Short mmCIF file of C-alpha atoms and ligand atoms in Angstrom, two decimals:
data_model
loop_
_atom_site.label_atom_id
_atom_site.label_comp_id
_atom_site.label_asym_id
_atom_site.label_seq_id
_atom_site.Cartn_x
_atom_site.Cartn_y
_atom_site.Cartn_z
CA MET A 1 -41.66 64.41 22.80
CA ASP A 2 -43.85 62.75 20.18
CA PHE A 3 -42.56 63.00 16.63
CA SER A 4 -45.07 60.55 15.14
CA LEU A 5 -47.16 61.82 12.26
CA ASN A 6 -50.93 61.98 12.77
CA GLU A 7 -53.41 60.48 10.28
CA ASP A 8 -53.75 63.70 8.29
CA GLN A 9 -49.98 64.11 8.03
CA VAL A 10 -49.54 60.53 6.86
CA ALA A 11 -52.32 60.98 4.29
CA PHE A 12 -50.74 64.19 2.98
CA LYS A 13 -47.30 62.58 2.78
CA ASN A 14 -48.81 59.66 0.84
CA ALA A 15 -50.60 62.12 -1.48
CA ALA A 16 -47.23 63.82 -2.15
CA ILE A 17 -45.64 60.43 -2.91
CA GLU A 18 -48.44 59.53 -5.29
CA PHE A 19 -48.35 62.96 -6.99
CA ALA A 20 -44.55 63.04 -7.41
CA GLY A 21 -44.35 59.47 -8.71
CA ARG A 22 -47.11 60.09 -11.24
CA GLU A 23 -46.24 63.59 -12.42
CA LEU A 24 -42.57 64.47 -12.01
CA ASN A 25 -40.39 61.61 -13.24
CA GLU A 26 -41.16 61.33 -16.94
CA GLY A 27 -38.10 62.38 -18.96
CA ALA A 28 -36.03 63.03 -15.81
CA LYS A 29 -32.97 61.11 -17.08
CA GLN A 30 -32.89 63.04 -20.33
CA ARG A 31 -33.40 66.38 -18.57
CA GLU A 32 -30.46 65.47 -16.31
CA ARG A 33 -28.28 64.84 -19.37
CA ASP A 34 -29.46 68.10 -20.95
CA ARG A 35 -29.23 70.09 -17.68
CA GLU A 36 -32.81 71.16 -18.30
CA PHE A 37 -35.08 72.65 -15.63
CA ASN A 38 -38.52 70.98 -15.41
CA GLN A 39 -40.80 74.00 -15.80
CA ALA A 40 -43.87 71.81 -16.37
CA GLY A 41 -43.05 69.92 -13.17
CA TRP A 42 -42.63 73.22 -11.31
CA ASP A 43 -46.11 74.29 -12.46
CA LYS A 44 -47.61 70.94 -11.42
CA CYS A 45 -45.99 71.26 -7.98
CA ALA A 46 -47.53 74.71 -7.62
CA ARG A 47 -50.97 73.32 -8.46
CA PHE A 48 -50.46 70.54 -5.92
CA GLY A 49 -49.51 73.16 -3.32
CA ILE A 50 -45.79 72.53 -2.77
CA GLN A 51 -44.65 76.14 -3.28
CA GLY A 52 -47.39 77.28 -0.89
CA LEU A 53 -46.94 74.53 1.73
CA THR A 54 -45.92 76.79 4.57
CA LEU A 55 -47.62 80.03 3.50
CA PRO A 56 -50.87 81.38 4.96
CA GLN A 57 -54.09 80.79 3.05
CA ARG A 58 -54.50 84.53 2.50
CA TYR A 59 -51.56 84.28 0.07
CA GLY A 60 -52.95 81.13 -1.53
CA GLY A 61 -50.82 78.78 0.57
CA LEU A 62 -51.83 75.55 2.32
CA GLU A 63 -50.77 76.96 5.71
CA MET A 64 -49.24 73.65 6.83
CA ASP A 65 -47.20 73.50 10.02
CA VAL A 66 -43.47 72.79 9.68
CA LEU A 67 -43.75 69.07 10.53
CA THR A 68 -46.50 68.46 7.96
CA SER A 69 -44.50 70.38 5.34
CA ILE A 70 -41.44 68.26 6.14
CA ALA A 71 -43.48 65.07 5.83
CA ALA A 72 -44.72 66.16 2.39
CA MET A 73 -41.17 67.05 1.26
CA GLU A 74 -39.92 63.69 2.55
CA GLY A 75 -42.59 62.08 0.36
CA MET A 76 -41.44 64.18 -2.59
CA GLY A 77 -37.83 63.07 -2.00
CA TYR A 78 -38.97 59.45 -1.88
CA ALA A 79 -40.90 59.48 -5.13
CA CYS A 80 -39.34 62.20 -7.32
CA SER A 81 -36.15 61.36 -9.18
CA ASP A 82 -35.68 64.93 -10.45
CA SER A 83 -33.56 66.08 -7.53
CA GLY A 84 -32.69 69.37 -9.27
CA LEU A 85 -36.37 70.27 -9.24
CA LEU A 86 -36.59 69.33 -5.56
CA PHE A 87 -33.53 71.44 -4.75
CA SER A 88 -35.00 74.37 -6.63
CA LEU A 89 -38.28 74.03 -4.70
CA ASN A 90 -36.43 73.75 -1.41
CA SER A 91 -34.44 76.89 -2.06
CA HIS A 92 -37.59 78.75 -3.09
CA ILE A 93 -39.48 77.71 0.05
CA TRP A 94 -36.86 77.87 2.80
CA THR A 95 -34.54 80.66 1.64
CA CYS A 96 -37.02 83.04 0.07
CA GLU A 97 -40.61 82.48 1.18
CA MET A 98 -39.90 81.75 4.84
CA PRO A 99 -37.72 84.83 5.50
CA ILE A 100 -40.25 87.08 3.74
CA LEU A 101 -43.05 85.52 5.80
CA LYS A 102 -41.07 85.93 9.00
CA PHE A 103 -39.40 89.30 8.51
CA GLY A 104 -41.32 91.03 5.70
CA THR A 105 -43.60 94.03 6.05
CA ASP A 106 -47.29 93.57 5.15
CA VAL A 107 -46.59 95.40 1.90
CA GLN A 108 -43.70 93.06 1.01
CA LYS A 109 -45.79 89.99 1.89
CA ASP A 110 -48.74 91.21 -0.18
CA LYS A 111 -46.45 92.03 -3.09
CA TYR A 112 -44.51 88.76 -3.28
CA LEU A 113 -46.02 85.86 -1.34
CA THR A 114 -49.03 85.17 -3.57
CA GLY A 115 -46.84 84.87 -6.68
CA LEU A 116 -44.29 82.74 -4.81
CA ALA A 117 -47.06 80.45 -3.50
CA ASN A 118 -48.71 79.93 -6.89
CA GLY A 119 -45.34 79.39 -8.59
CA SER A 120 -45.63 82.32 -11.00
CA LEU A 121 -42.59 83.81 -9.20
CA LYS A 122 -39.39 81.95 -8.42
CA GLY A 123 -37.16 82.89 -5.52
CA GLY A 124 -33.84 82.17 -3.85
CA HIS A 125 -31.18 83.84 -1.75
CA ALA A 126 -27.76 85.24 -2.56
CA MET A 127 -25.08 85.37 0.11
CA THR A 128 -22.01 83.56 -1.29
CA GLU A 129 -19.39 85.57 -3.20
CA PRO A 130 -16.34 84.40 -5.15
CA ASN A 131 -14.06 85.10 -2.16
CA PHE A 132 -16.52 84.57 0.70
CA GLY A 133 -18.28 81.24 1.15
CA SER A 134 -17.90 79.75 4.63
CA ASP A 135 -16.88 83.19 5.87
CA ALA A 136 -20.34 84.44 4.92
CA PHE A 137 -20.34 87.51 7.14
CA GLY A 138 -17.13 88.69 5.46
CA ILE A 139 -18.93 89.44 2.18
CA LYS A 140 -17.99 92.59 0.26
CA CYS A 141 -21.13 93.33 -1.79
CA LYS A 142 -21.95 96.92 -0.83
CA ALA A 143 -25.29 98.67 -0.40
CA VAL A 144 -25.06 102.46 -0.21
CA LYS A 145 -28.11 104.53 0.71
CA LYS A 146 -28.96 107.22 -1.85
CA GLY A 147 -32.20 109.07 -1.17
CA ASN A 148 -35.03 106.54 -0.99
CA SER A 149 -32.97 103.77 -2.55
CA TYR A 150 -29.91 101.63 -1.94
CA VAL A 151 -27.31 101.16 -4.66
CA LEU A 152 -25.84 97.63 -4.65
CA ASN A 153 -22.50 96.63 -6.15
CA GLY A 154 -21.02 93.14 -5.99
CA THR A 155 -20.97 89.60 -7.37
CA LYS A 156 -22.73 86.58 -5.93
CA THR A 157 -21.85 83.06 -6.94
CA PHE A 158 -23.40 79.54 -6.78
CA ILE A 159 -26.86 81.06 -6.39
CA THR A 160 -29.59 78.44 -6.63
CA ASN A 161 -32.42 79.41 -8.97
CA ALA A 162 -30.62 82.65 -9.97
CA PRO A 163 -30.86 82.10 -13.75
CA LEU A 164 -34.66 81.77 -13.46
CA ALA A 165 -35.42 83.75 -10.32
CA ASP A 166 -37.83 86.68 -10.29
CA ILE A 167 -36.78 87.73 -6.81
CA LEU A 168 -33.71 87.08 -4.67
CA LEU A 169 -32.83 87.94 -1.11
CA VAL A 170 -29.47 89.65 -1.60
CA PHE A 171 -27.17 90.12 1.40
CA ALA A 172 -24.97 93.24 1.33
CA VAL A 173 -22.82 95.39 3.62
CA THR A 174 -24.42 98.62 4.81
CA ASP A 175 -21.87 99.34 7.57
CA THR A 176 -18.24 98.32 7.15
CA SER A 177 -17.36 98.99 10.81
CA ASN A 178 -19.13 95.86 12.12
CA LYS A 179 -19.11 92.43 10.49
CA PHE A 180 -22.31 91.08 12.13
CA SER A 181 -24.50 94.15 12.42
CA GLY A 182 -23.12 95.66 9.21
CA LEU A 183 -25.13 93.33 6.96
CA SER A 184 -28.57 94.01 5.51
CA VAL A 185 -30.87 92.04 3.19
CA PHE A 186 -32.69 93.31 0.11
CA LEU A 187 -35.50 91.87 -1.97
CA VAL A 188 -34.05 92.33 -5.43
CA GLU A 189 -36.23 91.80 -8.49
CA LYS A 190 -34.66 90.66 -11.74
CA SER A 191 -36.13 93.72 -13.47
CA PHE A 192 -34.25 96.20 -11.25
CA PRO A 193 -31.71 98.22 -13.26
CA GLY A 194 -28.17 96.96 -12.70
CA PHE A 195 -29.24 93.36 -11.95
CA SER A 196 -28.00 90.64 -14.29
CA ILE A 197 -27.06 86.97 -14.34
CA GLY A 198 -23.45 85.97 -15.02
CA THR A 199 -22.05 82.50 -15.63
CA CYS A 200 -24.27 79.49 -14.99
CA GLU A 201 -22.45 76.80 -13.05
CA GLU A 202 -21.90 73.34 -14.59
CA LEU A 203 -22.07 71.21 -11.50
CA MET A 204 -21.37 67.54 -10.80
CA GLY A 205 -24.96 66.92 -9.68
CA LEU A 206 -28.30 68.66 -9.23
CA ARG A 207 -28.05 69.26 -12.96
CA THR A 208 -31.69 70.12 -13.56
CA CYS A 209 -31.49 72.97 -11.07
CA PRO A 210 -30.38 76.33 -12.48
CA ILE A 211 -27.48 77.69 -10.40
CA GLY A 212 -25.42 80.71 -11.33
CA GLU A 213 -23.79 84.06 -10.71
CA VAL A 214 -25.61 87.27 -9.87
CA LEU A 215 -24.05 90.56 -10.93
CA LEU A 216 -25.06 93.76 -9.18
CA GLN A 217 -23.71 96.81 -10.95
CA GLU A 218 -25.07 100.10 -9.56
CA CYS A 219 -28.24 98.09 -8.93
CA GLU A 220 -30.90 100.39 -7.53
CA VAL A 221 -33.17 98.84 -4.89
CA PRO A 222 -36.00 100.90 -3.36
CA GLU A 223 -35.75 101.34 0.42
CA GLU A 224 -39.10 99.58 0.88
CA ASN A 225 -37.42 96.42 -0.47
CA ARG A 226 -35.04 96.17 2.47
CA LEU A 227 -36.07 93.08 4.46
CA GLY A 228 -35.98 93.82 8.18
CA ASN A 229 -34.00 96.66 9.69
CA GLU A 230 -30.74 97.96 8.39
CA GLY A 231 -28.07 95.80 10.05
CA ALA A 232 -30.40 92.82 10.61
CA GLY A 233 -28.95 90.82 7.68
CA ALA A 234 -26.79 88.42 9.69
CA ALA A 235 -29.58 87.68 12.18
CA ILE A 236 -32.01 87.03 9.33
CA PHE A 237 -29.42 84.79 7.65
CA ASN A 238 -28.97 82.76 10.85
CA SER A 239 -32.73 82.35 11.26
CA GLU A 240 -33.10 81.35 7.62
CA MET A 241 -30.24 78.84 7.92
CA GLU A 242 -31.99 77.15 10.86
CA TYR A 243 -35.02 76.48 8.65
CA GLU A 244 -32.89 75.46 5.72
CA ARG A 245 -30.67 73.12 7.74
CA SER A 246 -33.68 71.57 9.47
CA CYS A 247 -36.15 71.37 6.62
CA LEU A 248 -34.34 71.21 3.28
CA PHE A 249 -32.92 67.80 4.16
CA ALA A 250 -36.36 66.16 4.35
CA THR A 251 -36.09 65.33 0.65
CA HIS A 252 -32.76 63.57 1.37
CA VAL A 253 -34.40 61.39 4.03
CA GLY A 254 -37.11 60.44 1.52
CA ALA A 255 -34.48 59.60 -1.09
CA MET A 256 -32.54 57.49 1.42
CA GLU A 257 -35.68 55.50 2.30
CA LYS A 258 -36.25 54.71 -1.39
CA ILE A 259 -32.61 53.68 -1.91
CA LEU A 260 -32.79 51.41 1.15
CA GLU A 261 -35.91 49.65 -0.16
CA GLU A 262 -34.22 49.06 -3.51
CA CYS A 263 -31.13 47.63 -1.80
CA ILE A 264 -33.21 45.25 0.35
CA ASP A 265 -35.06 44.05 -2.72
CA TYR A 266 -31.82 43.53 -4.67
CA ALA A 267 -30.09 41.75 -1.80
CA LYS A 268 -32.99 39.27 -1.61
CA ASN A 269 -33.23 38.63 -5.34
CA ARG A 270 -29.73 38.89 -6.81
CA GLU A 271 -28.06 35.51 -6.65
CA GLN A 272 -24.35 34.75 -6.84
CA PHE A 273 -22.73 31.39 -6.00
CA GLY A 274 -26.26 29.94 -5.99
CA LYS A 275 -27.64 32.07 -3.13
CA PRO A 276 -29.00 35.60 -2.60
CA ILE A 277 -26.21 38.13 -2.07
CA GLY A 278 -28.09 39.30 1.05
CA SER A 279 -27.25 36.01 2.75
CA ASN A 280 -23.66 37.26 2.97
CA GLN A 281 -23.16 39.13 6.22
CA SER A 282 -21.04 41.76 4.46
CA ILE A 283 -24.13 42.75 2.45
CA SER A 284 -26.79 42.36 5.16
CA HIS A 285 -24.74 44.38 7.65
CA LYS A 286 -24.26 47.14 5.10
CA ILE A 287 -28.05 47.25 4.73
CA ALA A 288 -28.52 47.23 8.51
CA ASP A 289 -26.19 50.24 8.79
CA MET A 290 -28.10 52.01 5.99
CA LYS A 291 -31.35 51.43 7.89
CA VAL A 292 -29.88 52.89 11.09
CA ARG A 293 -28.74 55.99 9.18
CA VAL A 294 -32.20 56.48 7.63
CA GLU A 295 -33.94 56.15 11.01
CA LEU A 296 -31.53 58.47 12.84
CA SER A 297 -31.71 60.98 10.01
CA ARG A 298 -35.50 61.01 10.25
CA LEU A 299 -35.43 61.38 14.03
CA ILE A 300 -33.00 64.28 14.01
CA LEU A 301 -34.88 65.93 11.13
CA TYR A 302 -38.22 65.64 12.96
CA LYS A 303 -36.69 66.90 16.20
CA ALA A 304 -35.27 70.02 14.56
CA ALA A 305 -38.53 70.58 12.65
CA TRP A 306 -40.56 70.05 15.84
CA MET A 307 -38.45 72.73 17.57
CA LYS A 308 -39.05 75.15 14.68
CA ALA A 309 -42.79 74.33 14.82
CA GLN A 310 -42.74 75.29 18.54
CA GLY A 311 -41.21 78.62 17.55
CA LYS A 312 -37.95 77.66 19.29
CA ARG A 313 -34.42 78.42 18.17
CA ALA A 314 -32.63 75.29 17.00
CA PRO A 315 -29.10 76.32 16.00
CA ILE A 316 -27.25 73.23 17.26
CA GLU A 317 -30.09 70.85 16.35
CA SER A 318 -30.29 72.16 12.79
CA ALA A 319 -26.48 71.99 12.43
CA MET A 320 -26.51 68.37 13.68
CA ALA A 321 -29.42 67.49 11.39
CA LYS A 322 -27.73 69.05 8.37
CA LEU A 323 -24.40 67.36 9.11
CA TYR A 324 -25.78 63.93 9.91
CA ILE A 325 -28.32 63.67 7.10
CA SER A 326 -26.04 64.98 4.36
CA GLU A 327 -23.16 62.69 5.36
CA SER A 328 -25.53 59.71 5.73
CA TYR A 329 -26.98 60.31 2.27
CA VAL A 330 -23.50 60.17 0.72
CA GLN A 331 -22.59 56.98 2.64
CA ASN A 332 -25.89 55.26 1.77
CA CYS A 333 -25.37 56.09 -1.92
CA LEU A 334 -21.87 54.57 -1.81
CA ASP A 335 -23.25 51.46 -0.09
CA ALA A 336 -26.12 51.17 -2.60
CA ILE A 337 -23.63 51.26 -5.49
CA GLN A 338 -21.48 48.61 -3.81
CA ILE A 339 -24.48 46.35 -3.16
CA HIS A 340 -25.55 46.63 -6.81
CA GLY A 341 -22.03 45.96 -8.13
CA GLY A 342 -21.45 46.91 -11.78
CA TYR A 343 -25.13 47.73 -12.24
CA GLY A 344 -24.90 50.15 -9.33
CA TYR A 345 -22.10 52.00 -11.12
CA SER A 346 -24.09 52.13 -14.35
CA THR A 347 -26.16 55.17 -15.30
CA GLU A 348 -29.02 52.75 -16.07
CA LEU A 349 -29.79 52.76 -12.36
CA ASP A 350 -30.16 55.94 -10.35
CA PHE A 351 -27.55 55.43 -7.62
CA GLU A 352 -24.67 57.24 -9.34
CA ARG A 353 -26.99 60.24 -9.90
CA HIS A 354 -27.97 60.13 -6.22
CA LEU A 355 -24.29 60.04 -5.25
CA ARG A 356 -23.45 63.06 -7.40
CA ASP A 357 -26.42 64.94 -5.93
CA SER A 358 -25.67 63.88 -2.38
CA VAL A 359 -22.12 65.26 -2.37
CA ALA A 360 -23.52 68.78 -2.80
CA GLY A 361 -25.36 68.41 0.51
CA ARG A 362 -22.01 68.41 2.31
CA ILE A 363 -21.29 71.86 0.85
CA TYR A 364 -24.41 74.03 0.52
CA SER A 365 -26.14 75.55 3.57
CA GLY A 366 -22.72 75.59 5.23
CA THR A 367 -20.16 72.80 4.74
CA SER A 368 -19.87 69.76 7.02
CA GLU A 369 -16.75 71.34 8.55
CA ILE A 370 -18.66 74.53 9.37
CA GLN A 371 -21.51 72.51 10.97
CA ARG A 372 -18.91 70.77 13.17
CA ASN A 373 -17.50 74.20 14.10
CA ILE A 374 -21.02 75.39 15.08
CA ILE A 375 -21.70 72.27 17.16
CA ALA A 376 -18.30 72.55 18.88
CA GLN A 377 -18.88 76.26 19.60
CA PHE A 378 -22.19 75.43 21.30
CA LEU A 379 -20.31 72.93 23.42
CA GLY A 380 -18.01 75.73 24.51
CA ILE A 381 -14.96 74.51 22.55
C1 LIG B 401 -25.21 73.13 -5.16
C2 LIG B 401 -24.89 74.40 -4.42
C3 LIG B 401 -25.89 75.34 -4.23
C4 LIG B 401 -25.63 76.55 -3.58
N1 LIG B 401 -26.62 77.49 -3.44
C5 LIG B 401 -26.34 78.67 -2.83
C6 LIG B 401 -27.35 79.70 -2.76
O1 LIG B 401 -28.48 79.52 -3.20
N2 LIG B 401 -27.02 80.88 -2.17
C7 LIG B 401 -25.79 81.10 -1.65
O2 LIG B 401 -25.56 82.19 -1.11
N3 LIG B 401 -24.80 80.16 -1.73
C8 LIG B 401 -25.05 78.96 -2.31
N4 LIG B 401 -24.07 77.99 -2.41
C9 LIG B 401 -22.73 78.28 -1.93
C10 LIG B 401 -22.37 77.54 -0.64
O3 LIG B 401 -23.10 78.08 0.43
C11 LIG B 401 -20.87 77.64 -0.46
O4 LIG B 401 -20.26 76.89 -1.51
C12 LIG B 401 -20.42 77.09 0.88
O5 LIG B 401 -20.86 77.92 1.94
C13 LIG B 401 -18.89 76.94 0.97
O6 LIG B 401 -18.24 78.08 0.54
P1 LIG B 401 -17.04 77.98 -0.55
O7 LIG B 401 -17.56 77.18 -1.67
O8 LIG B 401 -16.58 79.35 -0.83
O9 LIG B 401 -15.92 77.14 0.16
P2 LIG B 401 -14.84 77.72 1.21
O10 LIG B 401 -15.51 78.51 2.25
O11 LIG B 401 -13.72 78.34 0.47
O12 LIG B 401 -14.33 76.36 1.89
C14 LIG B 401 -13.41 75.48 1.26
C15 LIG B 401 -13.11 74.35 2.23
O13 LIG B 401 -12.51 74.88 3.43
C16 LIG B 401 -13.29 74.51 4.56
N5 LIG B 401 -13.28 75.59 5.55
C17 LIG B 401 -13.44 76.93 5.32
N6 LIG B 401 -13.41 77.60 6.48
C18 LIG B 401 -13.25 76.69 7.46
C19 LIG B 401 -13.17 76.74 8.88
N7 LIG B 401 -13.26 77.89 9.54
N8 LIG B 401 -13.04 75.58 9.56
C20 LIG B 401 -12.95 74.39 8.91
N9 LIG B 401 -13.02 74.27 7.58
C21 LIG B 401 -13.17 75.40 6.86
C22 LIG B 401 -14.69 74.26 4.02
O14 LIG B 401 -15.46 73.43 4.88
C23 LIG B 401 -14.37 73.61 2.68
O15 LIG B 401 -14.11 72.25 2.87
C24 LIG B 401 -24.32 76.78 -3.06
C25 LIG B 401 -23.31 75.82 -3.25
C26 LIG B 401 -23.60 74.63 -3.94
C27 LIG B 401 -22.49 73.63 -4.11
#
């Protein structure tokens, strides 16, 4: 196995770092306070090619392989301090574009992928309901076939991008007799009658990312907007989750690298008792542990992404990647705050914002507990 990046991949990652640092950070702190989505940044990302990273050139995408896309997103995570924008982009790419690319008909791809690639459309996916989060396949949103349409009724909650989305993959029950094969997925446009947005969530972190409720009340969806076969919803969800759990966390690895560099710099330059704080073993060992977490996170991320690039299933690898990276990000944020003392706790620096953002990573895409359940199941326990 060789997970090293080739020259082109390194150059593209560096281009993403340079682009994000130059174009996406201005006003980020104020937008965070105001919970404001960075539409101008979204448009710039589209022009750079982020929304089209993984999509074929015929839809205006860059047609990058998974590993190159991950490298670029790692660069974005390193240089962009607007983590809400990054989260929004991640959701758009991994939970909307990829499933359409993988499971869509030619008509569906032609209809949606060009707009998603050039950023004129925003996407996401809607599985979670008020009473069904971890128990995703227990959802109650119903889709009933009527002529050439399905009529959807239900409420989805915590849906990333929902308040701004043009199109969402909505998971609904088409057959109540079987939990797994009773689910189907629909490409629901915001203009469909019966589709509306409910409450927008006020979350602890990721504040520049719009996240909210989706209300489906007698929402009519044409049959040609069903993604995959009737009953394929759970299988599509599992496939989508493998991409999300492998790839979304690239931005976290980039962020962790940046935090580590800042801690090393501070440990060398901040003096107390007449010597750099880094000369205390309690600080240098903390930094050593942070470095180990960054390196292991990158390795497990690249391994899972490499498996996806080979067209392989990676259910346990993506669960391990998701679990390890998200937990490591939280721990490295806590360590960074401790190393920076009072300044670390201040909103002047970015570590408290990172910490608030990082905690969400333990919850979305399946909680840490659910990832442990998946890993244990694969071990036959
Ligand atoms: C920032 C953010 C963005 C999100 N974006 C989306 C989105 O775009 N689309 C979408 O569909 N959803 C989204 N979600 C929802 C997310 O997927 C759910 O919050 C998550 O799956 C957990 O569900 P829950 O919140 O209902 O918690 P619950 O399932 O009620 O869990 C509560 C606690 O119990 C634990 N628990 C539950 N069952 C078990 C078990 N069997 N074994 C051990 N522990 C268990 C959980 O780990 C957790 O600690 C998002 C959430 C957040 C925070």
